[in-house]
Coordinates of C-alpha atoms in Angstrom, one line a residue:
Chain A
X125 CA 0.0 0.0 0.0
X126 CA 1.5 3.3 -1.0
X127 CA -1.2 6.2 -0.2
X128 CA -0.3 8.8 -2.4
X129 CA 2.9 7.9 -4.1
X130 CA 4.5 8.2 -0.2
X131 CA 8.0 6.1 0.2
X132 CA 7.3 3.7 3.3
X133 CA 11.1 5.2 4.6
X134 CA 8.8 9.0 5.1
X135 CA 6.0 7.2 7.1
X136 CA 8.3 5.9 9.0
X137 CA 10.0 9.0 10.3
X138 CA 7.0 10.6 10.1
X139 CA 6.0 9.8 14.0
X140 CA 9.2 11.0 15.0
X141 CA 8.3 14.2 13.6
X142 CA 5.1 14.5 15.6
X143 CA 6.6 13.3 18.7
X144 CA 9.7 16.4 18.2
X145 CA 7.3 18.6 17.6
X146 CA 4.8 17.5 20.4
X147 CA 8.4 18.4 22.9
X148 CA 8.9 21.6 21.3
X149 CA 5.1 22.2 21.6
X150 CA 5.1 21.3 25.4
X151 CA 8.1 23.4 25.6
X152 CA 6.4 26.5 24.7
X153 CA 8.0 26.8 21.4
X154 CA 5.9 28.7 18.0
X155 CA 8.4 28.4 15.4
X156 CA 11.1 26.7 14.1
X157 CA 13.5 26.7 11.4
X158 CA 14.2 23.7 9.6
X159 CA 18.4 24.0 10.6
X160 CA 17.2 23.7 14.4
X161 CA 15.0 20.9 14.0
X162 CA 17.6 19.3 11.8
X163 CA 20.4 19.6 15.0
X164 CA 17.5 18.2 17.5
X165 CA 16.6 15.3 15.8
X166 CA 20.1 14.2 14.5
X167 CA 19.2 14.2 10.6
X168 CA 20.0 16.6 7.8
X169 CA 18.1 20.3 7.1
X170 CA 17.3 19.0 3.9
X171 CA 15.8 15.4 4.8
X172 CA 13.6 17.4 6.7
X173 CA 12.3 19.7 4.1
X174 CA 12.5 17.0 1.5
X175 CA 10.1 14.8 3.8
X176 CA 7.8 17.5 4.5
X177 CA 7.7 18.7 1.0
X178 CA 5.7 15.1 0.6
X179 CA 2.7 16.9 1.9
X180 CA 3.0 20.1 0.6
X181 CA 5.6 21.8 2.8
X182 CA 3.8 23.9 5.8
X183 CA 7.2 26.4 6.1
X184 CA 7.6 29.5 4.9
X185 CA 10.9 30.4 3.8
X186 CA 12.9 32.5 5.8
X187 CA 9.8 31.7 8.8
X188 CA 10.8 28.4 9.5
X189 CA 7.8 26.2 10.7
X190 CA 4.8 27.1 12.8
X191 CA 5.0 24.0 15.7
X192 CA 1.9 24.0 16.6
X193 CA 0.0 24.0 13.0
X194 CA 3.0 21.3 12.1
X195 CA 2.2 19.2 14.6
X196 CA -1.4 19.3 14.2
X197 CA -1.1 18.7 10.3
X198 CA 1.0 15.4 10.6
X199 CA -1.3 14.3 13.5
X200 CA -4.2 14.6 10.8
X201 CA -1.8 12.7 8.2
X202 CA -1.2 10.1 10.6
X203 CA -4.7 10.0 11.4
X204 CA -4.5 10.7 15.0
X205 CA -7.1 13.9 14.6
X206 CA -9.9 11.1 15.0
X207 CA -10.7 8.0 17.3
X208 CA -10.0 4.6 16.6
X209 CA -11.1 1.6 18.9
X210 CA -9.4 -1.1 19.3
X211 CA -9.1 -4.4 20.9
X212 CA -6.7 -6.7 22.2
X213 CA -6.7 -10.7 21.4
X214 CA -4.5 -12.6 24.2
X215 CA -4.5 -10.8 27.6
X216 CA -1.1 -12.5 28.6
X217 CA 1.8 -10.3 29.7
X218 CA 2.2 -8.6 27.1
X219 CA -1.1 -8.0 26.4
X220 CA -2.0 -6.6 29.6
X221 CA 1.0 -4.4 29.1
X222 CA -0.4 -2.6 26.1
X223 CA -3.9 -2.3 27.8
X224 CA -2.0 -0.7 30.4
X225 CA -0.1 1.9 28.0
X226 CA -2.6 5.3 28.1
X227 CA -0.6 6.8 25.7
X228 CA -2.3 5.3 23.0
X229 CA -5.7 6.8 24.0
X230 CA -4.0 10.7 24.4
X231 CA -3.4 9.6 20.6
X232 CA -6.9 9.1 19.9
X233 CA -6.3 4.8 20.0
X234 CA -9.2 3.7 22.2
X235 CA -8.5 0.7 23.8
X236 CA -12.2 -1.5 24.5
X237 CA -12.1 -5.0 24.7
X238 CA -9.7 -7.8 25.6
X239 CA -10.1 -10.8 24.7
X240 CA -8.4 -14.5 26.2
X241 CA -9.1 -18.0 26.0
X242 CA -8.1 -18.8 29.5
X243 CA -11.2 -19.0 31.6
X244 CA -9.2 -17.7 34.9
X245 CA -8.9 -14.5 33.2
X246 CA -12.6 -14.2 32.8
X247 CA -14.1 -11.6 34.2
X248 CA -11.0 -9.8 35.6
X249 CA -10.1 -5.8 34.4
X250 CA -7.5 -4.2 33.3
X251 CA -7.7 -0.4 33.8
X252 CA -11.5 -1.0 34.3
X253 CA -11.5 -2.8 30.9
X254 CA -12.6 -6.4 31.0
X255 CA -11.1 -9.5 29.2
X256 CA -14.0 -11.5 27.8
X257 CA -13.7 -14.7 26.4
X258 CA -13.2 -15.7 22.6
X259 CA -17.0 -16.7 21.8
X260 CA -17.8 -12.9 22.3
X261 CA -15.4 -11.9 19.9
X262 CA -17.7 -11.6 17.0
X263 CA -20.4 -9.5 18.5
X264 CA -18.4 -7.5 20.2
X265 CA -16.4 -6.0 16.9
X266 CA -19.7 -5.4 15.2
X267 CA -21.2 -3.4 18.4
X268 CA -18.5 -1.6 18.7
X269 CA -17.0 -0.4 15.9
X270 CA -13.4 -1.9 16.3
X271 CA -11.3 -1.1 13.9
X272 CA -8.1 -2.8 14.8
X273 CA -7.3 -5.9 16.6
X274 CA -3.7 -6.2 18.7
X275 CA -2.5 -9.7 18.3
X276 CA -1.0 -11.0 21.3
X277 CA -1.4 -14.6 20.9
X278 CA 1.2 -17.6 19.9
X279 CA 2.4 -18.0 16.8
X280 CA 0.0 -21.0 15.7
X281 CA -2.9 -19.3 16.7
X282 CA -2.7 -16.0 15.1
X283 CA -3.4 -16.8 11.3
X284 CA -6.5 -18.7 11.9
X285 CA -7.5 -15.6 14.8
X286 CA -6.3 -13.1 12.1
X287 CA -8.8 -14.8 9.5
X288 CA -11.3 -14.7 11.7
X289 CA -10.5 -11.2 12.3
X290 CA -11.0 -10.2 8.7
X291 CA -14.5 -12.1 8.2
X292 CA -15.5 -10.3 10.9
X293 CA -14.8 -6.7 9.9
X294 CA -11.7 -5.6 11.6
X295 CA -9.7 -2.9 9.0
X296 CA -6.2 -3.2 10.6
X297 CA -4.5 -5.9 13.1
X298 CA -1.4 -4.7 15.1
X299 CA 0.5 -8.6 15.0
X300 CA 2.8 -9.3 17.8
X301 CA 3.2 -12.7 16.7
X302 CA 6.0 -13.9 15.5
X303 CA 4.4 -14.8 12.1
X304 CA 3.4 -13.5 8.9
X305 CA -0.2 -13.6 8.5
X306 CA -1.0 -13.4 4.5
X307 CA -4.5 -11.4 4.9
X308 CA -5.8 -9.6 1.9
X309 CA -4.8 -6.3 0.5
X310 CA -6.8 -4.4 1.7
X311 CA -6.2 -5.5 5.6
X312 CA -3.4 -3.1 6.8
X313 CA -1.1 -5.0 8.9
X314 CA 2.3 -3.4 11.1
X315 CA 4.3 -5.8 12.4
X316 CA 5.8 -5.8 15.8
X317 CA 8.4 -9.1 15.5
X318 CA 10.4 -8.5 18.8
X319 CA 13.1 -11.0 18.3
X320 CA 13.6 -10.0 15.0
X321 CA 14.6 -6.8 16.6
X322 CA 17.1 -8.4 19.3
X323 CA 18.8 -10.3 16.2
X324 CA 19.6 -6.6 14.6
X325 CA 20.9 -5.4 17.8
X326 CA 23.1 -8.6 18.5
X327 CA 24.4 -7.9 14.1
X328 CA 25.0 -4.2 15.2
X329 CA 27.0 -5.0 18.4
X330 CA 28.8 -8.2 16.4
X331 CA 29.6 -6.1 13.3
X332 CA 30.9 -3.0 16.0
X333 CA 33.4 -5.3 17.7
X334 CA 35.1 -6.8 14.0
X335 CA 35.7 -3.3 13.2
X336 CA 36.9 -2.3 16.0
X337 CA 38.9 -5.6 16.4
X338 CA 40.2 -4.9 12.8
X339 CA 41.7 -1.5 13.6
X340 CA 43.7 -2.2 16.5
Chain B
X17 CA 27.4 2.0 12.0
X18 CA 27.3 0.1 8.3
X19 CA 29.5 -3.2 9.1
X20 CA 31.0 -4.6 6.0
X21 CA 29.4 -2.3 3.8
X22 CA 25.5 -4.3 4.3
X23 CA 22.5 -1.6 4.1
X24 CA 20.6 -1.7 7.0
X25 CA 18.0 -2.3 4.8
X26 CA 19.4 -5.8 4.2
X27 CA 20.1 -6.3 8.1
X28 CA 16.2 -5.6 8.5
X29 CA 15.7 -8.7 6.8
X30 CA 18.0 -11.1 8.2
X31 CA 15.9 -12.3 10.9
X32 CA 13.1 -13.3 8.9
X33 CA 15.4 -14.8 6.4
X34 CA 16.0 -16.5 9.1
X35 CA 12.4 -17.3 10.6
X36 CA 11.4 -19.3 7.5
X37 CA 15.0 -21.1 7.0
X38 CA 13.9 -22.3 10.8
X39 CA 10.3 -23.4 10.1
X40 CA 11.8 -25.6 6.8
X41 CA 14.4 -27.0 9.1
X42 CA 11.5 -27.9 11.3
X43 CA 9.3 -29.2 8.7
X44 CA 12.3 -31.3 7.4
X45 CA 12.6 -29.6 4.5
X46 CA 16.8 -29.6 3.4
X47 CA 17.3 -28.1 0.7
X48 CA 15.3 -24.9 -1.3
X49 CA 15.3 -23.0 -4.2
X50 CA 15.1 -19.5 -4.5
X51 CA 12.4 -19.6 -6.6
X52 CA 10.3 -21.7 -3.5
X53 CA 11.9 -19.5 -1.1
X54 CA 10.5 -16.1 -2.4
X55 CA 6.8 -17.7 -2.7
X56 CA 7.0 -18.7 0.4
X57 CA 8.2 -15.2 2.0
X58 CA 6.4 -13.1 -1.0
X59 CA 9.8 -11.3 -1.5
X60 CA 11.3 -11.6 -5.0
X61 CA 13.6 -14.5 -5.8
X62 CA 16.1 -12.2 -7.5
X63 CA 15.6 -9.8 -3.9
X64 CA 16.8 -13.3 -2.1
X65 CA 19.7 -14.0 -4.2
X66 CA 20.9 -10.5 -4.2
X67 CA 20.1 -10.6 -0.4
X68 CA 22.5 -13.4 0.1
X69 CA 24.9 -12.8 -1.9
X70 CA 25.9 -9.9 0.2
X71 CA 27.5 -12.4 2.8
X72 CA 28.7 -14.8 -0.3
X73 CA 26.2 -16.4 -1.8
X74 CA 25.3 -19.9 -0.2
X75 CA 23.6 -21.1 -3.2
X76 CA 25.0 -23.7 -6.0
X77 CA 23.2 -22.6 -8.9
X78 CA 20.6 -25.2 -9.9
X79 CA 20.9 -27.3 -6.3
X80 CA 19.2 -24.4 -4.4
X81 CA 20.2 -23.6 -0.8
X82 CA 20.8 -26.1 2.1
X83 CA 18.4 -25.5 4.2
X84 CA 20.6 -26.3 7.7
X85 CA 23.8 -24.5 6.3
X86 CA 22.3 -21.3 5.6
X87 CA 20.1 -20.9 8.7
X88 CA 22.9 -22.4 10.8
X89 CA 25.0 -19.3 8.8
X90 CA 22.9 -16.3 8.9
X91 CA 22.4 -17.5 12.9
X92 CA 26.0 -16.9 12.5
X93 CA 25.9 -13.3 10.6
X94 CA 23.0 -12.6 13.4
X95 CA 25.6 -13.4 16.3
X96 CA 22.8 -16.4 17.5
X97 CA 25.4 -18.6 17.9
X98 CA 27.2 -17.6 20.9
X99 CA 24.8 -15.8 24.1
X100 CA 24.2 -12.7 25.1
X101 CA 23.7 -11.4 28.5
X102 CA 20.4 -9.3 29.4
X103 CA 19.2 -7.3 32.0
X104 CA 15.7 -5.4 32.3
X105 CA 15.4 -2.0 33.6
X106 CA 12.0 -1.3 34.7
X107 CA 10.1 -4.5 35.5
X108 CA 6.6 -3.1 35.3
X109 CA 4.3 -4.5 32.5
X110 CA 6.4 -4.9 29.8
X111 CA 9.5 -5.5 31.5
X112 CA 7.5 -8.8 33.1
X113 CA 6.4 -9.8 30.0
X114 CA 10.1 -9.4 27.9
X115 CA 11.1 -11.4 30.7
X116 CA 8.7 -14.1 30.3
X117 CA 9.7 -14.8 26.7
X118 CA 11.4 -18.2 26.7
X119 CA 11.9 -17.6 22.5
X120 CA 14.4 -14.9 23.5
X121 CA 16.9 -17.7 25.3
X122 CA 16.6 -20.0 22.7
X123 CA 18.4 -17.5 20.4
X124 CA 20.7 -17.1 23.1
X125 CA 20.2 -14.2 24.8
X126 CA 19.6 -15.0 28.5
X127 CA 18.1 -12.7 30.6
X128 CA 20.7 -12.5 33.9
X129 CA 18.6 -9.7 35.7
X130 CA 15.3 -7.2 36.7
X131 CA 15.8 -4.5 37.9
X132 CA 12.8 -1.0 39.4
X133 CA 12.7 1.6 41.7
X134 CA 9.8 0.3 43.2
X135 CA 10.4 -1.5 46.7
X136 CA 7.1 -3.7 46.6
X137 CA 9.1 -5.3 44.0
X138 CA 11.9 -6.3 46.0
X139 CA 12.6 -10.1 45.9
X140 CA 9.7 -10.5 44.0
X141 CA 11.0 -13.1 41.1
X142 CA 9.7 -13.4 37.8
X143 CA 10.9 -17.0 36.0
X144 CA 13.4 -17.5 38.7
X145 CA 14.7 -14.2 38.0
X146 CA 15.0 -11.9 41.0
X147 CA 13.8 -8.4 41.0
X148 CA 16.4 -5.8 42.2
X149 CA 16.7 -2.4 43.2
X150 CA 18.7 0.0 41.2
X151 CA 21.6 0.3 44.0
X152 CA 22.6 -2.9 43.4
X153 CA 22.4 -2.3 39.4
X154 CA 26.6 -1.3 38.7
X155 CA 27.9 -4.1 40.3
X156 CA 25.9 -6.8 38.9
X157 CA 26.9 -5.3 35.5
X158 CA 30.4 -6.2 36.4
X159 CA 30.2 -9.7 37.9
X160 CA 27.6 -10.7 35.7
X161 CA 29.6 -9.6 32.1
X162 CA 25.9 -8.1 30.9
X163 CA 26.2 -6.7 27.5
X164 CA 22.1 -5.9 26.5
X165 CA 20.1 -3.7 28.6
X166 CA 16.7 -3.4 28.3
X167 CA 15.1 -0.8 28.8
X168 CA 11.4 -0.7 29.9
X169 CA 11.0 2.8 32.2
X170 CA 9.6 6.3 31.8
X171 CA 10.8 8.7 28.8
X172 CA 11.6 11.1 31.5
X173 CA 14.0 8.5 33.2
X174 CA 15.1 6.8 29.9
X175 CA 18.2 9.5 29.5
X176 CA 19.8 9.6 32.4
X177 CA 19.4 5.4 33.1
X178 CA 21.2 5.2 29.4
X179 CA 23.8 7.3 30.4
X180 CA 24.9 5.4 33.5
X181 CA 24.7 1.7 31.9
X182 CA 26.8 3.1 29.4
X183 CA 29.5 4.1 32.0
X184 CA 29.2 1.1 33.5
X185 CA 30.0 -1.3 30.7
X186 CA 26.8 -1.7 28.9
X187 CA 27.4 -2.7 24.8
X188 CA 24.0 -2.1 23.8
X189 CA 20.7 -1.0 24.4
X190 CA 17.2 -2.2 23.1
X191 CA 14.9 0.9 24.5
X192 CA 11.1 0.5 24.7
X193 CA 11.4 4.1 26.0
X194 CA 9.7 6.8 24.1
X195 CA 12.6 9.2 23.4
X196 CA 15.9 9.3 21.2
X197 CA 18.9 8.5 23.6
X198 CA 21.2 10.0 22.0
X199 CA 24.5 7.8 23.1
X200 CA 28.3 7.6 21.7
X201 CA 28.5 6.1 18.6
X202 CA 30.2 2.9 19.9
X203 CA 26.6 2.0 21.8
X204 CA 24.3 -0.1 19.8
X205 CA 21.2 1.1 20.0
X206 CA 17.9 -0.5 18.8
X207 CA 14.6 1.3 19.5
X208 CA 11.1 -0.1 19.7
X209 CA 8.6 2.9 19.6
X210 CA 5.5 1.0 20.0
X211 CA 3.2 4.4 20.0
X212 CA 5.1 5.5 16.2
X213 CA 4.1 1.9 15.2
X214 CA 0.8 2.2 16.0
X215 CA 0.8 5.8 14.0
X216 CA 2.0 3.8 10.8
X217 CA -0.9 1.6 10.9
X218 CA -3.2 4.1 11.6
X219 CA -1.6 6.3 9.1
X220 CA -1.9 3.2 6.2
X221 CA -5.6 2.8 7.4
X222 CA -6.8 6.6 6.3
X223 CA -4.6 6.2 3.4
X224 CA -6.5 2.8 2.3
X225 CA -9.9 4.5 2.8
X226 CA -8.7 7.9 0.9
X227 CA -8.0 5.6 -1.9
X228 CA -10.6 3.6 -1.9
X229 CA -13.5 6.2 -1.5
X230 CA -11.8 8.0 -4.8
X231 CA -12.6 5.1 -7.2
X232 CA -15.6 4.8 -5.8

C-alpha cells in the first residue's frame, strides 16, 4: 500500500516528527526553522524539508515552521485527529501491558475489549476494561465499531484468529506474533516481531566489535 | 554504524530470512530454491539472491540452498550462535512480559537480571529471575559480564538510566522508551517505539480508505 505515491522510509519517520514537535510544543515553542530541528533530531536540514515537501511543505521560507500547526497537520496525516477503537486478542503479559499503556488513548487509540481463551482471566479488568472470552469476539467487533485488533497470541494461533478477524470486519491488526499472516490487500497490517529486533541489535554490536577488532 | 558495507535495509531482513530457514528445518525440509523460497516469503527471488549474496552467496546454482547450512550461517551473521547477557530495567508491565519470553533464550540471549525503583518489587521473582533495586544495578553489571540492557521505564527517566549503563559497561541498548537516547557512537542502540508503530498503521488505514472512497 503506497497512499499517495509516499515512500514507506517517510512514514516511517513521520511519528518521529510528531513526537519532536509535540516536545517543542510542550516546551512552549511557535516556530522553528528547519536547521534547528535538523540539530535536534540528528538528521540533515534538507531530509527534513524534502520529507515535509511530501505533503506540501507547511514552512515558509525565511519563517521556518509554525509547531503548533506542524504538529497538528502530521497528527491529521497520521490519522490521529480522529478515534480509533481497538481491541486486544491474548490478555497475557504482554497483552495486559499494552492495555495498560494510556498513551495510545492521548493519541486518539481507544482501547475496548480484551479478549483471552483462559477461563481464569474471565471476568478480571485491566484499567477497568474487561477480558472476555473468545466466543464474544464476534459480537463485540460489530457493536463496537473496532477497527483494529492487537494480536498478542502464539504463533500458531494467530493466522486462523487473524482470519477470523478479517470475516468479521476488523480494518487493521497490530501482529505481535511472530508470524506473517497473509490477509488480503486491503487488511493493513504493522508488524511488531520482537526478536527480530534483538537479532539486529546482536548484528550491530557483532559487526561494532570486527571493526573495531580490525583497527587495532 | 554500516558493518561490511551491508544496508541496513538488508540487516532488516536477516531475521526473517532466518524465521522461514527455521520453520523448513522444522518441517524437514533440506534443501530450497530460490524460486520456493521467495513464494513462500512473497519477497522476489532475485531480492533473495541479491540478499544473500551480500554475505557470499550460499547457493549452488541449480541445487538451491541447504536449508541447515544457511540458517545455521545467517544465525552466525546474526551473532545467535554464541549468548548474550540481558538485564531489564523497569520491571513493570512490559519488562515482566520481555522477561517471560522463553523464545528470547533459545536465540541465546539469557536474561541474567530485573531490575525497578519500586520496593514492593523487592525479591519478587519473575521465572526465577529476581527483581532488584537499582543500588545494586553497577555491580551486577560487572560480575555478571551483561552486554544488553533493556530498557522498559519512563521517557523522562530513559536518559539519564542510558547514560549510566553506558558508563558502566553496557554494549547495547534495546529501549522500549519513548525518546531518542542520543549515546556515543560505539553503543548499539535499537529502539522499539511502539506508539510511532501504531501511527503507521493508523496512518496506512486513512490512506487505504482515501483511496478507496476516490474510485468509488
Amino acid at each position: 500500500m503506497e497512499g499517495k505515491g509516499i515512500s514507506q522510509a517517510v512514514i516511517r519517520r513521520l511519528p518521529r516528527y510528531y513526537r519532536y514537535l509535540g516536545e517543542l510544543l510542550e516546551d512552549g515553542v511557535e516556530r522553528i526553522s528547519s536547521n534547528d530541528l535538523s540539530k535536534r533530531m540528528k538528521v540533515t536540514a534538507s531530509q527534513i524539508r524534502q520529507d515535509l515537501n511530501n505533503f506540501g511543505g507547511f514552512g515558509q521560507q525565511g519563517y521556518g515552521y509554525n509547531v503548533k500547526y506542524l504538529h497538528s497537520e502530521i497528527g491529521k496525516i497520521l490519522g490521529l485527529d480522529r478515534e480509533h477503537n481497538m481491541i486486544i486478542i491474548g490478555a497475557g503479559n504482554l497483552g495486559q501491558a499494552l492495555a495498560n499503556y494510556t498513551a495510545f488513548e492521548r493519541s486518539g487509540f481507544m482501547l475496548k475489549g480484551l479478549f483471552d481463551v483462559n477461563p481464569t482471566l474471565a471476568g478480571v479488568t485491566v484499567r477497568g476494561i474487561e477480558i472476555r472470552m473468545m466466543d464474544e469476539l464476534k459480537s463485540f467487533i460489530r457493536n463496537n465499531d473496532i477497527e483494529i485488533a492487537i494480536l498478542t497470541i502464539p504463533k500458531t494461533k494467530a493466522v486462523a484468529v487473524a482470519n477470523m478477524l478479517v470475516e468479521n470486519g476488523i480494518r487493521a491488526i497490530w501482529n505481535f506474533a511472530h508470524t506473517d499472516l497473509n490477509l488480503p490487500e486491503h487488511i493493513v497490517v504493522e508488524n511488531v516481531h520482537l526478536s527480530e529486533s534483538l537479532m539486529r541489535l546482536s548484528y550491530n554490536v557483532l559487526r561494532y566489535e570486527e571493526k573495531h577488532q580490525k583497527k587495532k
